[in-house]
């Protein structure tokens, strides 16, 4: 597929991929498949200019309607290197496009916390179809929280065991 070809070319030769991406972004296709595939380049080749370009075209009316949710997903790939990305993505919570709002909800699930539950509830109140997406995001948040608390409990137990062993060694010597 075109998406696979772009991904592979991005890894092998990102400058060649960039040449093709520019052409592909202007190519019409059924369901915008070609544009969506080309957008994957910007999430894979992470540069400041690619990040800024994604932010620019994410705005309503700046790029094809069908590709805007993909832009949100590609932007989210910058979250680890550009922590304000998540806050920027949240500004699209009341976008006119339901699929953009779904993409925002997915990112709340990936990067949000329980403090975002009110926003999720507000989104569902405005568009009940989003309830399954909201529920999935809340589950992801809970699962992430539970795995963190399990890890911290395990780490605490391990630290205590190390201290107990150290004390035993002192007492035995």
Coordinates of N, CA and C in Angstrom, one line a residue:
X1 N 0.8 -1.2 0.0 CA 0.0 0.0 0.0 C 0.9 1.3 0.0
X2 N 0.3 2.4 -0.3 CA 1.0 3.6 -0.3 C 1.5 4.0 1.0
X3 N 0.7 3.7 2.1 CA 1.1 4.0 3.5 C 2.4 3.3 3.8
X4 N 2.4 2.0 3.5 CA 3.6 1.2 3.7 C 4.8 1.7 3.0
X5 N 4.6 2.1 1.7 CA 5.7 2.6 0.9 C 6.3 3.9 1.5
X6 N 5.4 4.8 1.9 CA 5.8 6.0 2.5 C 6.6 5.8 3.8
X7 N 6.1 4.9 4.7 CA 6.7 4.5 5.9 C 8.1 4.0 5.7
X8 N 8.3 3.1 4.8 CA 9.6 2.5 4.5 C 10.5 3.5 3.9
X9 N 10.0 4.3 2.9 CA 10.9 5.3 2.3 C 11.3 6.3 3.4
X10 N 10.4 6.7 4.3 CA 10.8 7.6 5.4 C 11.9 7.1 6.2
X11 N 12.0 5.8 6.4 CA 13.0 5.2 7.2 C 14.3 5.2 6.4
X12 N 14.2 4.7 5.2 CA 15.4 4.5 4.3 C 16.0 5.9 3.9
X13 N 15.1 6.8 3.4 CA 15.6 8.0 2.8 C 14.6 9.1 3.0
X14 N 14.6 9.8 4.2 CA 13.6 10.7 4.5 C 13.5 11.9 3.5
X15 N 14.6 12.3 3.0 CA 14.6 13.5 2.0 C 13.9 13.1 0.7
X16 N 14.1 11.8 0.3 CA 13.3 11.4 -0.9 C 11.8 11.3 -0.6
X17 N 11.6 10.8 0.6 CA 10.2 10.6 1.0 C 9.5 12.0 1.0
X18 N 10.2 13.0 1.5 CA 9.7 14.4 1.6 C 9.3 14.9 0.2
X19 N 10.1 14.6 -0.8 CA 9.8 15.0 -2.2 C 8.5 14.4 -2.7
X20 N 8.2 13.1 -2.3 CA 7.0 12.4 -2.7 C 5.8 12.9 -1.9
X21 N 6.0 13.2 -0.6 CA 5.0 13.6 0.3 C 4.3 14.9 -0.2
X22 N 5.1 15.8 -0.7 CA 4.6 17.1 -1.2 C 3.6 16.8 -2.3
X23 N 3.9 15.9 -3.2 CA 3.0 15.6 -4.4 C 1.8 14.9 -3.9
X24 N 2.0 13.9 -3.0 CA 0.9 13.1 -2.5 C -0.1 13.9 -1.7
X25 N 0.3 14.9 -1.0 CA -0.6 15.7 -0.2 C -1.6 16.5 -1.1
X26 N -1.3 16.6 -2.4 CA -2.1 17.3 -3.3 C -2.9 16.3 -4.3
X27 N -2.8 15.0 -3.9 CA -3.5 14.0 -4.8 C -4.8 13.6 -4.2
X28 N -5.8 13.7 -5.1 CA -7.2 13.3 -4.7 C -7.3 11.8 -4.7
X29 N -8.0 11.2 -3.8 CA -8.2 9.8 -3.8 C -9.5 9.5 -3.0
X30 N -10.0 8.3 -3.2 CA -11.2 7.9 -2.5 C -10.9 7.9 -1.0
X31 N -11.7 8.5 -0.2 CA -11.6 8.6 1.3 C -10.3 9.2 1.7
X32 N -9.6 10.0 0.8 CA -8.4 10.7 1.1 C -7.3 9.7 1.5
X33 N -7.3 8.5 1.1 CA -6.3 7.5 1.5 C -4.9 7.9 1.2
X34 N -4.7 8.5 0.0 CA -3.3 8.9 -0.4 C -2.8 10.0 0.5
X35 N -3.7 11.0 0.8 CA -3.2 12.1 1.7 C -3.0 11.6 3.1
X36 N -3.8 10.7 3.6 CA -3.6 10.2 4.9 C -2.3 9.4 5.0
X37 N -2.0 8.7 4.0 CA -0.7 7.9 3.9 C 0.4 8.9 4.0
X38 N 0.3 9.9 3.2 CA 1.4 10.9 3.1 C 1.6 11.6 4.5
X39 N 0.5 11.8 5.2 CA 0.6 12.5 6.5 C 1.4 11.7 7.5
X40 N 1.5 10.4 7.3 CA 2.2 9.5 8.2 C 3.7 9.9 8.2
X41 N 4.2 10.5 7.1 CA 5.6 11.0 7.1 C 5.9 12.0 8.2
X42 N 4.9 12.9 8.4 CA 5.1 13.9 9.4 C 5.2 13.4 10.9
X43 N 4.5 12.3 11.1 CA 4.6 11.7 12.4 C 5.8 10.8 12.6
X44 N 6.4 10.4 11.5 CA 7.5 9.5 11.5 C 8.8 10.3 11.5
X45 N 8.9 11.3 10.7 CA 10.1 12.1 10.6 C 9.9 13.3 11.4
X46 N 10.3 13.2 12.7 CA 9.9 14.3 13.7 C 10.9 15.4 13.7
X47 N 10.5 16.5 13.1 CA 11.3 17.7 13.1 C 10.4 18.9 13.5
X48 N 11.0 19.9 13.9 CA 10.2 21.1 14.3 C 9.4 21.6 13.1
X49 N 9.9 21.6 11.9 CA 9.2 22.1 10.8 C 8.0 21.2 10.5
X50 N 8.2 19.9 10.6 CA 7.1 19.0 10.4 C 6.0 19.1 11.5
X51 N 6.4 19.3 12.7 CA 5.5 19.6 13.8 C 4.7 20.8 13.5
X52 N 5.3 21.9 13.2 CA 4.6 23.1 12.9 C 3.7 23.0 11.7
X53 N 4.1 22.3 10.7 CA 3.3 22.1 9.5 C 2.0 21.3 10.0
X54 N 2.1 20.3 10.7 CA 0.9 19.6 11.2 C 0.0 20.5 12.0
X55 N 0.6 21.3 12.9 CA -0.2 22.3 13.6 C -1.0 23.2 12.7
X56 N -0.3 23.7 11.7 CA -0.8 24.6 10.8 C -2.0 24.0 10.0
X57 N -1.9 22.8 9.5 CA -2.9 22.2 8.7 C -4.0 21.6 9.5
X58 N -3.8 21.5 10.8 CA -4.9 20.9 11.7 C -6.0 21.9 11.8
X59 N -5.8 23.1 11.7 CA -6.8 24.2 11.9 C -7.9 24.0 10.9
X60 N -9.1 24.2 11.3 CA -10.3 24.0 10.5 C -10.2 24.8 9.2
X61 N -10.4 24.2 8.1 CA -10.4 24.8 6.8 C -9.1 24.9 6.1
X62 N -8.0 24.4 6.7 CA -6.7 24.5 6.2 C -6.3 23.3 5.3
X63 N -7.0 22.2 5.5 CA -6.6 20.9 4.8 C -7.9 20.1 4.6
X64 N -7.8 19.1 3.8 CA -9.0 18.3 3.5 C -9.7 17.8 4.7
X65 N -11.0 17.8 4.7 CA -11.8 17.4 5.8 C -11.5 16.0 6.3
X66 N -11.5 15.1 5.3 CA -11.3 13.7 5.6 C -10.0 13.4 6.3
X67 N -9.0 14.2 6.1 CA -7.6 13.9 6.6 C -7.4 14.6 8.0
X68 N -8.2 15.4 8.4 CA -8.0 16.1 9.7 C -7.8 15.2 10.9
X69 N -8.6 14.2 11.0 CA -8.4 13.3 12.2 C -7.0 12.6 12.1
X70 N -6.5 12.3 10.9 CA -5.2 11.7 10.8 C -4.1 12.7 11.3
X71 N -4.3 14.0 11.0 CA -3.4 15.0 11.4 C -3.3 15.0 13.0
X72 N -4.4 14.9 13.6 CA -4.4 14.8 15.1 C -3.6 13.6 15.6
X73 N -3.8 12.5 15.0 CA -3.1 11.3 15.4 C -1.6 11.5 15.1
X74 N -1.2 12.1 14.0 CA 0.2 12.3 13.7 C 0.8 13.3 14.7
X75 N 0.1 14.3 15.0 CA 0.5 15.3 16.0 C 0.8 14.6 17.3
X76 N 0.0 13.7 17.7 CA 0.1 13.1 19.0 C 1.4 12.3 19.2
X77 N 2.0 12.0 18.1 CA 3.3 11.2 18.1 C 4.4 12.1 18.6
X78 N 4.2 13.4 18.7 CA 5.2 14.4 19.2 C 5.1 14.6 20.7
X79 N 4.1 14.0 21.3 CA 3.8 14.3 22.7 C 5.1 14.1 23.6
X80 N 5.8 13.0 23.4 CA 7.0 12.7 24.2 C 8.1 13.8 24.1
X81 N 8.3 14.3 22.9 CA 9.3 15.3 22.7 C 8.8 16.8 22.8
X82 N 7.5 17.0 22.6 CA 6.9 18.3 22.7 C 5.7 18.2 23.6
X83 N 5.9 18.2 24.9 CA 4.8 18.0 25.9 C 3.6 18.9 25.8
X84 N 3.7 20.0 25.2 CA 2.5 20.9 25.0 C 1.6 20.4 23.9
X85 N 2.0 19.4 23.2 CA 1.2 18.9 22.1 C -0.2 18.5 22.6
X86 N -0.2 17.8 23.7 CA -1.5 17.3 24.2 C -2.4 18.4 24.5
X87 N -1.9 19.5 25.1 CA -2.8 20.7 25.4 C -3.3 21.3 24.0
X88 N -2.4 21.3 23.0 CA -2.8 21.8 21.7 C -4.0 20.9 21.1
X89 N -3.8 19.6 21.2 CA -4.8 18.7 20.7 C -6.1 18.9 21.4
X90 N -6.1 19.2 22.7 CA -7.3 19.4 23.5 C -8.1 20.6 23.0
X91 N -7.5 21.5 22.3 CA -8.2 22.7 21.8 C -9.2 22.3 20.7
X92 N -9.1 21.1 20.2 CA -10.0 20.6 19.1 C -11.2 19.8 19.7
X93 N -11.4 19.9 21.0 CA -12.5 19.1 21.7 C -13.9 19.4 21.2
X94 N -14.0 20.6 20.7 CA -15.4 21.0 20.2 C -15.4 21.3 18.6
X95 N -14.5 20.6 17.9 CA -14.3 20.7 16.5 C -15.7 20.4 15.8
X96 N -15.9 20.9 14.7 CA -17.1 20.6 13.9 C -17.1 19.2 13.4
X97 N -16.0 18.6 13.2 CA -15.9 17.2 12.7 C -15.9 16.2 13.8
X98 N -16.9 15.3 13.8 CA -17.0 14.3 14.8 C -15.7 13.4 14.8
X99 N -15.1 13.1 13.7 CA -13.9 12.2 13.6 C -12.7 12.9 14.2
X100 N -12.6 14.2 14.1 CA -11.6 15.0 14.8 C -11.8 14.9 16.3
X101 N -13.0 15.0 16.7 CA -13.3 14.9 18.2 C -13.0 13.5 18.7
X102 N -13.3 12.5 17.8 CA -12.9 11.1 18.2 C -11.4 10.9 18.4
X103 N -10.7 11.6 17.5 CA -9.2 11.5 17.6 C -8.7 12.2 18.9
X104 N -9.4 13.3 19.2 CA -9.0 14.0 20.5 C -9.3 13.1 21.7
X105 N -10.5 12.4 21.7 CA -10.8 11.5 22.8 C -9.8 10.4 22.9
X106 N -9.3 9.9 21.7 CA -8.3 8.8 21.7 C -7.0 9.3 22.4
X107 N -6.7 10.6 22.2 CA -5.5 11.1 22.8 C -5.7 11.4 24.3
X108 N -6.9 11.7 24.7 CA -7.2 11.9 26.1 C -6.9 10.5 26.8
X109 N -7.4 9.5 26.1 CA -7.1 8.1 26.6 C -5.6 7.8 26.7
X110 N -4.9 8.3 25.7 CA -3.4 8.0 25.7 C -2.6 8.8 26.7
X111 N -3.0 10.1 26.9 CA -2.1 11.0 27.6 C -2.9 11.7 28.8
X112 N -4.2 11.6 28.8 CA -4.9 12.3 29.8 C -5.0 11.7 31.2
X113 N -5.7 12.3 32.1 CA -5.9 11.7 33.4 C -7.3 11.9 33.9
X114 N -7.6 11.5 35.1 CA -9.0 11.5 35.6 C -9.5 13.0 35.6
X115 N -8.6 13.9 35.6 CA -9.0 15.3 35.5 C -9.7 15.7 34.2
X116 N -9.5 14.8 33.2 CA -10.2 15.1 31.9 C -11.5 14.4 31.8
X117 N -12.0 13.7 32.8 CA -13.3 13.1 32.7 C -14.4 14.1 32.5
X118 N -14.4 15.2 33.1 CA -15.4 16.3 32.8 C -15.5 16.7 31.4
X119 N -14.3 16.8 30.8 CA -14.2 17.2 29.4 C -14.8 16.1 28.5
X120 N -14.5 14.8 28.8 CA -15.1 13.7 28.1 C -16.6 13.7 28.2
X121 N -17.1 13.9 29.4 CA -18.5 13.9 29.7 C -19.2 15.0 28.9
X122 N -18.5 16.2 28.8 CA -19.1 17.3 28.1 C -19.1 17.0 26.6
X123 N -18.1 16.3 26.1 CA -18.1 15.9 24.7 C -19.3 15.0 24.4
X124 N -19.5 14.0 25.3 CA -20.6 13.0 25.1 C -21.9 13.7 25.2
X125 N -22.0 14.7 26.1 CA -23.3 15.4 26.3 C -23.7 16.1 25.0
X126 N -22.7 16.7 24.3 CA -22.9 17.4 23.0 C -23.2 16.4 21.9
X127 N -22.5 15.2 21.9 CA -22.6 14.2 20.9 C -22.6 12.8 21.5
X128 N -23.8 12.3 21.8 CA -23.9 11.0 22.5 C -23.2 9.8 21.7
X129 N -23.0 10.0 20.4 CA -22.4 8.9 19.6 C -20.9 8.7 20.1
X130 N -20.4 9.7 20.8 CA -19.0 9.6 21.2 C -18.9 8.8 22.6
X131 N -20.0 8.3 23.1 CA -19.9 7.7 24.4 C -19.0 6.5 24.5
X132 N -19.0 5.7 23.4 CA -18.1 4.5 23.4 C -16.7 4.9 23.4
X133 N -16.4 6.0 22.6 CA -15.0 6.5 22.6 C -14.6 7.0 23.9
X134 N -15.5 7.7 24.6 CA -15.2 8.3 25.9 C -15.0 7.2 26.9
X135 N -15.8 6.2 26.9 CA -15.7 5.0 27.8 C -14.3 4.3 27.6
X136 N -13.9 4.2 26.3 CA -12.7 3.6 26.0 C -11.5 4.4 26.6
X137 N -11.6 5.7 26.4 CA -10.6 6.6 26.9 C -10.5 6.5 28.4
X138 N -11.6 6.5 29.1 CA -11.6 6.4 30.6 C -11.0 5.1 31.0
X139 N -11.3 4.0 30.3 CA -10.7 2.7 30.6 C -9.2 2.8 30.5
X140 N -8.7 3.4 29.4 CA -7.3 3.5 29.2 C -6.6 4.3 30.3
X141 N -7.3 5.3 30.7 CA -6.7 6.2 31.8 C -6.7 5.3 33.1
X142 N -7.7 4.6 33.4 CA -7.8 3.8 34.6 C -6.7 2.7 34.6
X143 N -6.6 2.0 33.4 CA -5.6 0.9 33.3 C -4.2 1.5 33.4
X144 N -3.9 2.7 32.9 CA -2.6 3.2 33.1 C -2.4 3.6 34.5
X145 N -3.4 4.1 35.2 CA -3.3 4.5 36.6 C -3.1 3.2 37.5
X146 N -3.8 2.2 37.2 CA -3.7 0.9 37.9 C -2.3 0.3 37.7
X147 N -1.8 0.3 36.5 CA -0.5 -0.3 36.3 C 0.6 0.5 36.9
X148 N 0.4 1.8 37.0 CA 1.4 2.7 37.7 C 1.4 2.3 39.2
X149 N 0.2 2.2 39.8 CA 0.1 1.9 41.2 C 0.6 0.5 41.5
X150 N 0.4 -0.4 40.7 CA 1.0 -1.8 40.9 C 2.5 -1.8 40.8
X151 N 3.0 -1.0 39.8 CA 4.5 -0.9 39.7 C 5.1 -0.2 40.9
X152 N 4.4 0.8 41.4 CA 5.0 1.5 42.6 C 4.9 0.6 43.8
X153 N 3.8 -0.1 44.0 CA 3.7 -1.1 45.1 C 4.8 -2.1 45.0
X154 N 5.0 -2.7 43.8 CA 6.0 -3.7 43.6 C 7.4 -3.1 43.9
X155 N 7.7 -1.9 43.4 CA 9.0 -1.2 43.6 C 9.2 -1.0 45.1
X156 N 8.1 -0.5 45.8 CA 8.2 -0.3 47.3 C 8.5 -1.6 48.0
X157 N 7.8 -2.7 47.6 CA 8.1 -4.0 48.3 C 9.5 -4.4 48.0
X158 N 10.0 -4.2 46.8 CA 11.4 -4.6 46.5 C 12.4 -3.8 47.3
X159 N 12.1 -2.5 47.4 CA 13.0 -1.6 48.2 C 13.0 -2.0 49.7
X160 N 11.8 -2.3 50.2 CA 11.8 -2.8 51.6 C 12.5 -4.1 51.8
X161 N 12.3 -5.0 50.8 CA 13.1 -6.3 50.9 C 14.6 -6.1 50.9
X162 N 15.0 -5.2 50.0 CA 16.5 -4.9 50.0 C 17.0 -4.3 51.3
X163 N 16.2 -3.4 51.9 CA 16.6 -2.9 53.2 C 16.6 -3.9 54.3
X164 N 15.6 -4.8 54.3 CA 15.5 -5.9 55.3 C 16.7 -6.8 55.1
X165 N 17.1 -7.1 53.9 CA 18.2 -8.0 53.6 C 19.5 -7.3 54.1
X166 N 19.6 -6.0 53.8 CA 20.8 -5.2 54.3 C 20.9 -5.3 55.8
X167 N 19.8 -5.1 56.5 CA 19.8 -5.1 58.0 C 20.1 -6.5 58.4
X168 N 19.6 -7.5 57.8 CA 19.9 -8.9 58.2 C 21.4 -9.2 58.0
X169 N 22.0 -8.7 56.9 CA 23.4 -8.9 56.7 C 24.3 -8.2 57.8
X170 N 23.8 -7.0 58.2 CA 24.5 -6.2 59.2 C 24.4 -7.0 60.5
X171 N 23.3 -7.5 60.9 CA 23.1 -8.2 62.1 C 23.8 -9.6 62.1
X172 N 24.0 -10.2 61.0 CA 24.6 -11.5 60.9 C 26.2 -11.3 60.9
X173 N 26.7 -10.2 60.5 CA 28.1 -9.9 60.5 C 28.7 -9.7 61.9

